[in-house]
mmCIF file of C-alpha atoms in Angstrom:
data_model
loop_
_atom_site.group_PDB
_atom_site.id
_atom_site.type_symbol
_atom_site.label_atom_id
_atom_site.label_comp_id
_atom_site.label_asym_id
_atom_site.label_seq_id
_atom_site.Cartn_x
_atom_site.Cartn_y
_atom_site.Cartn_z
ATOM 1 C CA UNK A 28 18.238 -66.465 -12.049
ATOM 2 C CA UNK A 29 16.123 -67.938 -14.871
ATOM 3 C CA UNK A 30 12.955 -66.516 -16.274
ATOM 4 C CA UNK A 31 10.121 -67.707 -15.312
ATOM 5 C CA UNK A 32 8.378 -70.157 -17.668
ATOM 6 C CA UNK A 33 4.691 -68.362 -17.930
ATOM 7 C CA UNK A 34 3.327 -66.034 -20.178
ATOM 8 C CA UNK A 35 0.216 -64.342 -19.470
ATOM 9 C CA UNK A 36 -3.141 -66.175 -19.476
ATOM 10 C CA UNK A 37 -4.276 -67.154 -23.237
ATOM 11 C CA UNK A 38 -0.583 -66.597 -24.655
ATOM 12 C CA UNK A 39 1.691 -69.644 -25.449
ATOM 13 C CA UNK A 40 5.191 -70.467 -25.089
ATOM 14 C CA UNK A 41 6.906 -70.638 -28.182
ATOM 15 C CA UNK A 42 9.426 -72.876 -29.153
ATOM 16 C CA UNK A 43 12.256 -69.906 -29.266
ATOM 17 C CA UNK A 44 11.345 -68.927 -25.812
ATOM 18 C CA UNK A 45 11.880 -72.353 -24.397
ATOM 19 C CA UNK A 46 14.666 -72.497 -26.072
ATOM 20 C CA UNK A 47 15.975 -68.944 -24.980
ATOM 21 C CA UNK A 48 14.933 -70.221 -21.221
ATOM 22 C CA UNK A 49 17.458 -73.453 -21.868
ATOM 23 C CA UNK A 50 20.455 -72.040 -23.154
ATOM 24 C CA UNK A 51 20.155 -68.481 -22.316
ATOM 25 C CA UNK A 52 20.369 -67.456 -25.859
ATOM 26 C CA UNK A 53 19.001 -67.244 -29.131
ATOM 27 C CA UNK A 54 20.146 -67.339 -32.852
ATOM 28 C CA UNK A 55 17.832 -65.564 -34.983
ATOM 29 C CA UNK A 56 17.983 -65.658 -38.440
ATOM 30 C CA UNK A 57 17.083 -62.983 -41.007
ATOM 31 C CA UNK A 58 15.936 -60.464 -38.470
ATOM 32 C CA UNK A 59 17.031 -57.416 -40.240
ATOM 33 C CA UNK A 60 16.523 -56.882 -44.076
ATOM 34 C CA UNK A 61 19.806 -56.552 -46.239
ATOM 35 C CA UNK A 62 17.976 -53.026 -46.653
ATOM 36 C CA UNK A 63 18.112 -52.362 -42.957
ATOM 37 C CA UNK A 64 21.844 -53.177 -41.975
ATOM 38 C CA UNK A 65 23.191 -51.020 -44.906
ATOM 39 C CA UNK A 66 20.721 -48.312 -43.691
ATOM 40 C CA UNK A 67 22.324 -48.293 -40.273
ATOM 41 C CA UNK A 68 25.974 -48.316 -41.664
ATOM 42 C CA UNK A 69 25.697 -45.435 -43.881
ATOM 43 C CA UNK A 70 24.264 -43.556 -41.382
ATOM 44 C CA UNK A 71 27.284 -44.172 -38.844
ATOM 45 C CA UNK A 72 29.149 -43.170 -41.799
ATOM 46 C CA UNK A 73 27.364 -40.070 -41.683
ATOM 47 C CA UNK A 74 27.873 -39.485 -37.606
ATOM 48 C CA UNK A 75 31.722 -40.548 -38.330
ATOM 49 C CA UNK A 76 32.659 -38.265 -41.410
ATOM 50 C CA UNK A 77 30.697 -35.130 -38.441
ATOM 51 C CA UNK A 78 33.096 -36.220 -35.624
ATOM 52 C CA UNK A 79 35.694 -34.241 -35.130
ATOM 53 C CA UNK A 80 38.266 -35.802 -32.558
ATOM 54 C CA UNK A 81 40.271 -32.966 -32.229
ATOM 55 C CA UNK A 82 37.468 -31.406 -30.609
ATOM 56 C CA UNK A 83 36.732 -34.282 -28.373
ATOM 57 C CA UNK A 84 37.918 -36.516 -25.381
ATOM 58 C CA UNK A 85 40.037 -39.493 -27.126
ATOM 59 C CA UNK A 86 38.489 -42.059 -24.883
ATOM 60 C CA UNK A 87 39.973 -45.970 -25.201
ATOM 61 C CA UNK A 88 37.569 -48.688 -24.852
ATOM 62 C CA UNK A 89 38.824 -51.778 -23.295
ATOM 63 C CA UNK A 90 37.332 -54.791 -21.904
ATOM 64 C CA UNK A 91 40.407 -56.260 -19.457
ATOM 65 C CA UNK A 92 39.214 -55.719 -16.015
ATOM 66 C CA UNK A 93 42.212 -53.231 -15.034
ATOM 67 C CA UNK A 94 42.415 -51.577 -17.807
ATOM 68 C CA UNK A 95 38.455 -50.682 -17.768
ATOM 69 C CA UNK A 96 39.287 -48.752 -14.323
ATOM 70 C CA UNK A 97 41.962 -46.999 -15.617
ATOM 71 C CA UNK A 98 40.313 -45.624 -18.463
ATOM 72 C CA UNK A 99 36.242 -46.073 -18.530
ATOM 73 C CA UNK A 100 36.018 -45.677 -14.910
ATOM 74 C CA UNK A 101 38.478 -42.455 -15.039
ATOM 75 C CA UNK A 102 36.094 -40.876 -17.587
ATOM 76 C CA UNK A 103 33.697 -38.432 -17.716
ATOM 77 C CA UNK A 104 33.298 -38.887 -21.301
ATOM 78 C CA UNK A 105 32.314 -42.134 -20.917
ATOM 79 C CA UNK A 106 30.493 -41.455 -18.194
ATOM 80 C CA UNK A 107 28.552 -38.744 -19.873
ATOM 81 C CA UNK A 108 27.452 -40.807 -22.937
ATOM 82 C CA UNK A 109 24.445 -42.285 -21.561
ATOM 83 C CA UNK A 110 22.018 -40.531 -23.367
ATOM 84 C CA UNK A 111 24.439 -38.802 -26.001
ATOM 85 C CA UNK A 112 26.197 -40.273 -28.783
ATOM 86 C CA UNK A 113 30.309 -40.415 -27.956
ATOM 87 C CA UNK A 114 33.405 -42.076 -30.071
ATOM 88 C CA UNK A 115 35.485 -44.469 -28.803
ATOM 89 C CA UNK A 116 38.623 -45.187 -29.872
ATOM 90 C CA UNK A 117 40.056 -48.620 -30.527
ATOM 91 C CA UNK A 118 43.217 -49.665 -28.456
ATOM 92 C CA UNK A 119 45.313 -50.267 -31.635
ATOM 93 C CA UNK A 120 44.322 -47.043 -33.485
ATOM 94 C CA UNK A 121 45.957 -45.334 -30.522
ATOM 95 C CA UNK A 122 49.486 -44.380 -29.513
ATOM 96 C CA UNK A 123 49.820 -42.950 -25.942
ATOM 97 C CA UNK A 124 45.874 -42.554 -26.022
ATOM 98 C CA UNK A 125 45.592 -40.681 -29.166
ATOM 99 C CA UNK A 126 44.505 -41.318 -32.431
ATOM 100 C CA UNK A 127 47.261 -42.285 -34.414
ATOM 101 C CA UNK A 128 47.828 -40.026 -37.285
ATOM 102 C CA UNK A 129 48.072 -43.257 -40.631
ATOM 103 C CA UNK A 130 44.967 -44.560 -39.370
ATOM 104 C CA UNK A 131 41.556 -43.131 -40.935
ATOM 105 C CA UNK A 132 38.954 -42.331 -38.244
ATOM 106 C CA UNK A 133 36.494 -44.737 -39.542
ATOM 107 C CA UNK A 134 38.708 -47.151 -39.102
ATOM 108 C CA UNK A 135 39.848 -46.020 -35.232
ATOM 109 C CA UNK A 136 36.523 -46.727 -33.523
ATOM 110 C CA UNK A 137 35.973 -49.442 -30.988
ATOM 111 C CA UNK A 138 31.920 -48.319 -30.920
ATOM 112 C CA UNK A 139 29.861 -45.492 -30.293
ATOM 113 C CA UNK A 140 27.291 -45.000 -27.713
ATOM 114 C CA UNK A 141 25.270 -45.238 -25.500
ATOM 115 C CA UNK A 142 22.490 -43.238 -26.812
ATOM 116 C CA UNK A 143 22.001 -43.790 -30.427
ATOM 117 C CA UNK A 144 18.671 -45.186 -29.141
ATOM 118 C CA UNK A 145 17.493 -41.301 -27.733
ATOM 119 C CA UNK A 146 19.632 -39.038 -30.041
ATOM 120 C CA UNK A 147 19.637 -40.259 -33.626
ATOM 121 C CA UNK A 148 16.165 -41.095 -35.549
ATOM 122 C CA UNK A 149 17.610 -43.866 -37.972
ATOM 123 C CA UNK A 150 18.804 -45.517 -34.389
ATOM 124 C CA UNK A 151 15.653 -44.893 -32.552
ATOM 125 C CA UNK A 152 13.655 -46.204 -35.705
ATOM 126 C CA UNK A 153 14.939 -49.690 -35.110
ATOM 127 C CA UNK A 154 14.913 -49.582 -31.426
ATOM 128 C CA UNK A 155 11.278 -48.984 -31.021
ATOM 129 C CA UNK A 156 10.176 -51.416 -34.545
ATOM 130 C CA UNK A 157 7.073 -54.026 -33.886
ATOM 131 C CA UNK A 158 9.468 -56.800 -34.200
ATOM 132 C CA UNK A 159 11.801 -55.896 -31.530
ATOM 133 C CA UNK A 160 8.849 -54.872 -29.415
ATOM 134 C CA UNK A 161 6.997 -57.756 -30.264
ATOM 135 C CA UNK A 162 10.105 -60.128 -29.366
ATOM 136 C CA UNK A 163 10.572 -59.073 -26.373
ATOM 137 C CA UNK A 164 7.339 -59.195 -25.091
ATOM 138 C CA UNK A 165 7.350 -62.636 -26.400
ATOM 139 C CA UNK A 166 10.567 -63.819 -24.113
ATOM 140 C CA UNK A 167 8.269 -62.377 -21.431
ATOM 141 C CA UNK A 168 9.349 -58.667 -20.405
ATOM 142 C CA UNK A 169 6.142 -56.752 -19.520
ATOM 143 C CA UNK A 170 7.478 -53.139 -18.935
ATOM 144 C CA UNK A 171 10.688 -53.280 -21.126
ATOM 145 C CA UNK A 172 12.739 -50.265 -20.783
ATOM 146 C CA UNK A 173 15.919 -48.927 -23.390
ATOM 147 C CA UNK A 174 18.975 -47.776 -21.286
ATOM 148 C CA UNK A 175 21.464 -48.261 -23.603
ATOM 149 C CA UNK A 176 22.481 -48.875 -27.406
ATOM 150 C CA UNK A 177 25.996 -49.002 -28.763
ATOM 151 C CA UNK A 178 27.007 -49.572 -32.145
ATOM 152 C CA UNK A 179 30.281 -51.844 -32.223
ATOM 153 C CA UNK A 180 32.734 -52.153 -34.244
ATOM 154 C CA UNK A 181 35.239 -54.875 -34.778
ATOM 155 C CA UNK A 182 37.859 -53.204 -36.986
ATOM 156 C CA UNK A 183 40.141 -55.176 -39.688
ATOM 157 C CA UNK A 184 43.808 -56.436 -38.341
ATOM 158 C CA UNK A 185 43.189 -54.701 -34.963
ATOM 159 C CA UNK A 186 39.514 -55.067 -33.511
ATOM 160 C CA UNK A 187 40.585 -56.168 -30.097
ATOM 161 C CA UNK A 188 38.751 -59.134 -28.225
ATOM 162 C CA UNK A 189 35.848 -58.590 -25.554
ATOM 163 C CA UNK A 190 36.989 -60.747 -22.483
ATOM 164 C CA UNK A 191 34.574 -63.209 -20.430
ATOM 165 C CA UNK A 192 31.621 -60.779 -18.740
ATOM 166 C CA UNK A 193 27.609 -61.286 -18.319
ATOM 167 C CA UNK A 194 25.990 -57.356 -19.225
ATOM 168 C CA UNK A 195 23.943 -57.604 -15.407
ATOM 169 C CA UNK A 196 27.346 -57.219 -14.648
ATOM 170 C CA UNK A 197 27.780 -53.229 -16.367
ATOM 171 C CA UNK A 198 23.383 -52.915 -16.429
ATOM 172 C CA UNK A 199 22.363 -53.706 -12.882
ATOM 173 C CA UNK A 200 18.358 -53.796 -11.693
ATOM 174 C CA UNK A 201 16.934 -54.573 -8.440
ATOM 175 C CA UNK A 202 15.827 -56.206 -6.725
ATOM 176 C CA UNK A 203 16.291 -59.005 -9.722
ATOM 177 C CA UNK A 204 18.465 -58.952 -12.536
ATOM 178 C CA UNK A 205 16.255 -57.992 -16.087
ATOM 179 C CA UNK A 206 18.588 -57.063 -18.419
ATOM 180 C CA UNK A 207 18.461 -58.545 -21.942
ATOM 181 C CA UNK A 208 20.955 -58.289 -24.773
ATOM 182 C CA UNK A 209 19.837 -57.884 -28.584
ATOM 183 C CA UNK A 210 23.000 -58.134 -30.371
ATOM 184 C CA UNK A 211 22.266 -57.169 -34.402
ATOM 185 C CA UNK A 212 25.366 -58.376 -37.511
ATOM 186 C CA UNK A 213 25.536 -55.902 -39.556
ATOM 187 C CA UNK A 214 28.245 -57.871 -41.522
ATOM 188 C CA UNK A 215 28.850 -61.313 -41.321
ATOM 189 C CA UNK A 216 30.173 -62.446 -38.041
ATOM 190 C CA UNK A 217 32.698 -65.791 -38.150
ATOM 191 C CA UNK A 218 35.061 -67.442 -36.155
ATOM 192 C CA UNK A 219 37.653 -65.580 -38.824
ATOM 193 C CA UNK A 220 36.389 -61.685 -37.366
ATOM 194 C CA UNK A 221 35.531 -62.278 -34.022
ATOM 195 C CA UNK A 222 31.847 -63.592 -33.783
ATOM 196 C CA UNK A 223 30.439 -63.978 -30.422
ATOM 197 C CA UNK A 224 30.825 -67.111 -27.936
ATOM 198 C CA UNK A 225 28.288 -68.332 -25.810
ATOM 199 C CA UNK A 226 27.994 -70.576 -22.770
ATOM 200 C CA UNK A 227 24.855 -72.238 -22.657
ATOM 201 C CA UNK A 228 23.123 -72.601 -19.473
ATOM 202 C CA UNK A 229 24.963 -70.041 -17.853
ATOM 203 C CA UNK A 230 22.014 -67.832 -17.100
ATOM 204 C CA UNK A 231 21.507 -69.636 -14.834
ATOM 205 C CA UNK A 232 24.413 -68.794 -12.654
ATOM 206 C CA UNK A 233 24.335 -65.736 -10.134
ATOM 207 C CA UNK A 234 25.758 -62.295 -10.959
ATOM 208 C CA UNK A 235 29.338 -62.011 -9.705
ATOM 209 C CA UNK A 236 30.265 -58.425 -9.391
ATOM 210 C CA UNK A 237 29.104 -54.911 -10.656
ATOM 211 C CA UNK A 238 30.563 -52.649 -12.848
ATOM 212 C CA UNK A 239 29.721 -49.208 -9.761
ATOM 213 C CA UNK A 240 30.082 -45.932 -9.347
ATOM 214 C CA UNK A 241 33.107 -45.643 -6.684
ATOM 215 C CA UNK A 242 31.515 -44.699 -3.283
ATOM 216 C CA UNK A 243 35.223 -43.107 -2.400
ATOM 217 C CA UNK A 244 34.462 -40.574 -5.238
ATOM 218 C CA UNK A 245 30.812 -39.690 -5.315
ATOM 219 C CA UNK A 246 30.043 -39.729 -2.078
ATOM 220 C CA UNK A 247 33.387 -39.252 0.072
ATOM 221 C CA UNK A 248 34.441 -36.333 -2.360
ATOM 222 C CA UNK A 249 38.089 -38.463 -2.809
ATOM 223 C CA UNK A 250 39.161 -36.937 -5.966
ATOM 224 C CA UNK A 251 41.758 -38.962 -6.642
ATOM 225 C CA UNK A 252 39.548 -42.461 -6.347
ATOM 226 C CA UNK A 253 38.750 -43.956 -9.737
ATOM 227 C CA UNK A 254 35.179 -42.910 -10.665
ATOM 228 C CA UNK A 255 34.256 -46.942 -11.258
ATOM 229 C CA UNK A 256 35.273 -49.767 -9.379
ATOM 230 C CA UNK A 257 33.878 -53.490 -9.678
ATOM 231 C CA UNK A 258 32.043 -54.531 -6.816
ATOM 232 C CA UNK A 259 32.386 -58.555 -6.098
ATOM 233 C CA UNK A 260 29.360 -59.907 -5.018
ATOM 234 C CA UNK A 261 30.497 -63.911 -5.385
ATOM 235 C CA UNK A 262 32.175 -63.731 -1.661
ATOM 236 C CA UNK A 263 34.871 -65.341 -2.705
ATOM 237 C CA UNK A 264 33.416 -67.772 -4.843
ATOM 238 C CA UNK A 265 34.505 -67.082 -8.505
ATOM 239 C CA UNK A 266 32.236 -69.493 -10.848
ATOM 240 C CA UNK A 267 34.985 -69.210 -13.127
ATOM 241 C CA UNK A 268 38.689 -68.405 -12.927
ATOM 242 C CA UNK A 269 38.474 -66.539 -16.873
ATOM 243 C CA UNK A 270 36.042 -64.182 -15.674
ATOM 244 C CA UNK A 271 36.727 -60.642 -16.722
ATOM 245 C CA UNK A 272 39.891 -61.874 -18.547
ATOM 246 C CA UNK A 273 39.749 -65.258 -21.468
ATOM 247 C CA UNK A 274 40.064 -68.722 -20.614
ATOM 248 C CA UNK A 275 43.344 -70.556 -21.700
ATOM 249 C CA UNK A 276 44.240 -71.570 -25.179
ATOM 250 C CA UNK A 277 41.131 -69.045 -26.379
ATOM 251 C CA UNK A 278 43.463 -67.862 -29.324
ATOM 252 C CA UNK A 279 42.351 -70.429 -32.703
ATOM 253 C CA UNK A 280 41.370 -72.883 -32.888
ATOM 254 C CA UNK A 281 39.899 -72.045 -29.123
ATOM 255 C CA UNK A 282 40.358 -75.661 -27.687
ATOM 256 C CA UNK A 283 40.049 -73.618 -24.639
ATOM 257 C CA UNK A 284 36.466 -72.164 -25.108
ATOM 258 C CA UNK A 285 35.125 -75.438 -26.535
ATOM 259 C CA UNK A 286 36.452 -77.522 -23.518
ATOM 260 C CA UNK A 287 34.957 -74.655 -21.305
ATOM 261 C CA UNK A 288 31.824 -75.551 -22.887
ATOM 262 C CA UNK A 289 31.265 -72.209 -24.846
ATOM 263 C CA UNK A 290 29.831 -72.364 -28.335
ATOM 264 C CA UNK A 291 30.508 -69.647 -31.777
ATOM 265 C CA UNK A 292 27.405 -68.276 -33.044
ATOM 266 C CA UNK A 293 28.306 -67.512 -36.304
ATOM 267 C CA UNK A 294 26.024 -65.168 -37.985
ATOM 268 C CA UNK A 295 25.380 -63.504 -41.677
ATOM 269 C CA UNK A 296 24.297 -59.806 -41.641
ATOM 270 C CA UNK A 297 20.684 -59.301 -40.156
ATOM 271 C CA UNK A 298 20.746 -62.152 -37.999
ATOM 272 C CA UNK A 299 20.604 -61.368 -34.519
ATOM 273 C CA UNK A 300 21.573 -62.844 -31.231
ATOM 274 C CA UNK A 301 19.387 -62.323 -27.951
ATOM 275 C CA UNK A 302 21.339 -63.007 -24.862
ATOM 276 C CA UNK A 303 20.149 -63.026 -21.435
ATOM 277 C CA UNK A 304 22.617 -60.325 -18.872
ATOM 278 C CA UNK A 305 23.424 -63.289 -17.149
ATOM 279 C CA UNK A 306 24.822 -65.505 -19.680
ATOM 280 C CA UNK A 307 28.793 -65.941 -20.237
ATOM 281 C CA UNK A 308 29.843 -64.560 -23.680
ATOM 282 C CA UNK A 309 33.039 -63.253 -25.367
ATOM 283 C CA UNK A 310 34.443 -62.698 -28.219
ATOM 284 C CA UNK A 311 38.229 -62.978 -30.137
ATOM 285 C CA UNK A 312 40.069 -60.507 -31.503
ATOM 286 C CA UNK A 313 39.297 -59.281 -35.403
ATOM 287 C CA UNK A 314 42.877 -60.733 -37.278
ATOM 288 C CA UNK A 315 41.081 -61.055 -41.026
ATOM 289 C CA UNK A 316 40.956 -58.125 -43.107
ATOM 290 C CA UNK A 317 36.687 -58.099 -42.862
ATOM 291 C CA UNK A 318 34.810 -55.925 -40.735
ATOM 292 C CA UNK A 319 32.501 -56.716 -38.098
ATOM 293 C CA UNK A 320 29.812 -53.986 -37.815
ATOM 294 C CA UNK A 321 26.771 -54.368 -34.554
ATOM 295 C CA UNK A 322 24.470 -52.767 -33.421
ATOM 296 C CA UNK A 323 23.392 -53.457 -29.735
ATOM 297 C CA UNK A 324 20.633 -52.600 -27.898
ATOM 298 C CA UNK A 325 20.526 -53.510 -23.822
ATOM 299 C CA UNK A 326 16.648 -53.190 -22.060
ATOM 300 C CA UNK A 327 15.886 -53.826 -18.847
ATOM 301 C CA UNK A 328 12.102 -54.477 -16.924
ATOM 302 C CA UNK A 329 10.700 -50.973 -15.819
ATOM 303 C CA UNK A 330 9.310 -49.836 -12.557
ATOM 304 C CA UNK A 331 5.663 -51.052 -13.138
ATOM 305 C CA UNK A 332 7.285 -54.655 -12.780
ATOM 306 C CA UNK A 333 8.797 -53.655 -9.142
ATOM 307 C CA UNK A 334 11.943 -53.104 -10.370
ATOM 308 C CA UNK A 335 14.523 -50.543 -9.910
ATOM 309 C CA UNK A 336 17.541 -49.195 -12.143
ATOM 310 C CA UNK A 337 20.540 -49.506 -9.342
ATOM 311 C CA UNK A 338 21.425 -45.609 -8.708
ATOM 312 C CA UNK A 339 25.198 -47.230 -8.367
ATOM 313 C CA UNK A 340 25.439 -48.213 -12.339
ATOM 314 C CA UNK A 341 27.807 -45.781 -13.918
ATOM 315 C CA UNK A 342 25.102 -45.337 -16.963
ATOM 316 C CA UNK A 343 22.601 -42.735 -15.329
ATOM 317 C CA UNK A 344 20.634 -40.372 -17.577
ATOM 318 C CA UNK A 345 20.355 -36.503 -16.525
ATOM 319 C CA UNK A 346 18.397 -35.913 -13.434
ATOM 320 C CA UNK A 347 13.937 -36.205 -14.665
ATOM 321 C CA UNK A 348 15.075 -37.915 -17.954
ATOM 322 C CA UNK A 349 14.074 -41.649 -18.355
ATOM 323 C CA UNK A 350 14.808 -44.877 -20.469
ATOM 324 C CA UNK A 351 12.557 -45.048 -23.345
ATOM 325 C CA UNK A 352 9.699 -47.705 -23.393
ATOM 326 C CA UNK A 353 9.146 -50.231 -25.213
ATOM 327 C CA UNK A 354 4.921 -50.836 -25.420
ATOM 328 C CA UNK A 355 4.489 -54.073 -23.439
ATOM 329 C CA UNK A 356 1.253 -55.118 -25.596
ATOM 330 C CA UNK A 357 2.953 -55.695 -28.622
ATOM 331 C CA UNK A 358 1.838 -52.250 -30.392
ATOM 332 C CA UNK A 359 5.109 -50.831 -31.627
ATOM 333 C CA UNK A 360 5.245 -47.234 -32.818
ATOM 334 C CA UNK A 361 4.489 -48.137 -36.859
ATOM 335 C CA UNK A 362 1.129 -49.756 -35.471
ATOM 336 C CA UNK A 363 0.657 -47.661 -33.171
ATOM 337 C CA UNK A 364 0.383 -44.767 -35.922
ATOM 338 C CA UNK A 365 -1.415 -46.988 -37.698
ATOM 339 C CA UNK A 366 -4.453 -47.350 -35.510
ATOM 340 C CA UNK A 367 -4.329 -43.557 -34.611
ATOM 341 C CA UNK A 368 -5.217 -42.960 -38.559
ATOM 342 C CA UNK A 369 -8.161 -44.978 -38.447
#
């Protein structure tokens, strides 16, 4: 469903937000400060060099449909990272779902999440800055809300690739989609190290399934049911046969994705890429020997808008704990303190 095309009275539309409202997308450049990314690296450092996986779940993170079943939707860790910060391990750091003992643990992560946002202050800093409050109340959320951030990594030689999805698909509202992506390079992103690929215009198409909490297991009691299923809402009628998987010939030089009509947003560190939850994106696998650090932050319309956080998504905070706010007037925290001074 597209946005609609109206800000409040006395406000204009700016040229980025018609253009967001076209392609379903945005490229911006320089949004972060050299200062900013390396600020946010060294302090995953810091969370890295305190994790001790011995101590906890080795969890895989995969995008392939089947494979997410088998091991996001058959884990509590996962499950319990909403509002906690949890390591996940990349698929080729692992050998029979453990860390594998030549590879350095900095260097095993597929991301960490999915509440740097809520637990860590260097995090929560640039979740709740003026200019990503003052963004998004320009692309026209009024009550944005913070469910999720995840800091991703796309490690050297063996970052995998993130197959074909739209994010309403895993951050579901009712009773109309909200969510919106803000996707941060924290290193250069190419075509070399897996930058992301867009189709424009495809915001435009309808949700096709949900990423749920299995029904069988939470409220039948099965046991043995996986704890997440996808729930296909297309009745039938797939948009697109890649969907939760790549298209063909994706591999370089991608004749696949071009043909397909999706587009490489290449990006230098602090640029930043705003995607609605309904566009189609991906991205290839990591072959160079350069990293591919993000940060990612997912918000969604709160309930003064009418609308409702599905109680089947399989992110749920602890019961009488909400999503952090993001002010819908513009007045981020820094001028907020500000004007509290005066």
């Amino acid at each position: 469903m597209p946005l609609e095309t109206t800000l409040e009275a006395g406000n204009s539309i700016t040229n980025r937000r018609r253009e967001f409202e076209r392609d379903g997308f945005l490229l911006l450049k320089g949004f972060a400060s050299p200062e900013e990314c390396a600020g946010l690296q060294r302090r995953m450092q810091e969370l890295i060099a305190a994790w001790n996986p011995a101590t906890e779940q080795q969890t895989v993170f995969v995008t392939d449909q089947k494979q997410q079943i088998k091991e996001q939707g058959s884990s509590d860790y996962f499950l319990d990272s909403a509002d906690r910060i949890h390591f996940f391990l990349e698929k080729g750091a692992t050998e029979d779902s453990k860390l594998k003992s030549d590879v350095a643990k900095n260097r095993s992560l597929n991301k960490v999440g999915h509440g740097l946002h809520v637990a860590d202050r260097a995090f929560k800093e640039y979740s709740h800055s003026d200019k990503v409050t003052n963004l998004v109340q320009e692309l026209g959320w009024k009550d944005p809300v913070l469910p999720q951030s995840m800091y991703i990594f796309k490690q050297p030689s063996i970052g995998g690739e993130v197959t074909s999805h739209q994010d309403s698909t895993f951050l579901h509202t009712t009773p109309r989609p909200t969510c919106l992506g803000l996707w941060l390079a924290l290193d250069p992103a190419t075509l070399e190290n897996g930058c992301i690929w867009a189709r424009p215009g495809s915001h435009t198409e309808p949700i096709r399934r949900v990423f749920v909490r299995n029904p069988a297991r939470f409220e039948k009691g099965d046991m043995s049911a996986p704890q997440m299923i996808f729930d296909d809402l297309s009745k039938g009628e797939q948009a697109w046969e890649w969907e939760g998987k790549m298209p063909d010939q994706f591999a370089p030089p991608s004749k696949g994705l071009f043909e397909k009509g999706f587009k490489p947003l290449e990006c230098e560190a602090g640029d930043l890429v705003v995607i609605h939850g309904q566009v189609d994106h991906l991205s290839l696998a990591n072959t160079s020997d350069k990293p591919r650090d993000t940060f990612q932050l997912h918000l969604v319309e709160g309930p003064s808008q009418g609308i409702t956080w599905s109680p089947r998504n399989w992110l749920q905070y602890p019961a009488g704990k909400t999503f952090p706010s993001l002010s819908g007037d513009g007045q981020g925290p820094e001028k907020k303190r500000k004007a509290e001074e005066l």
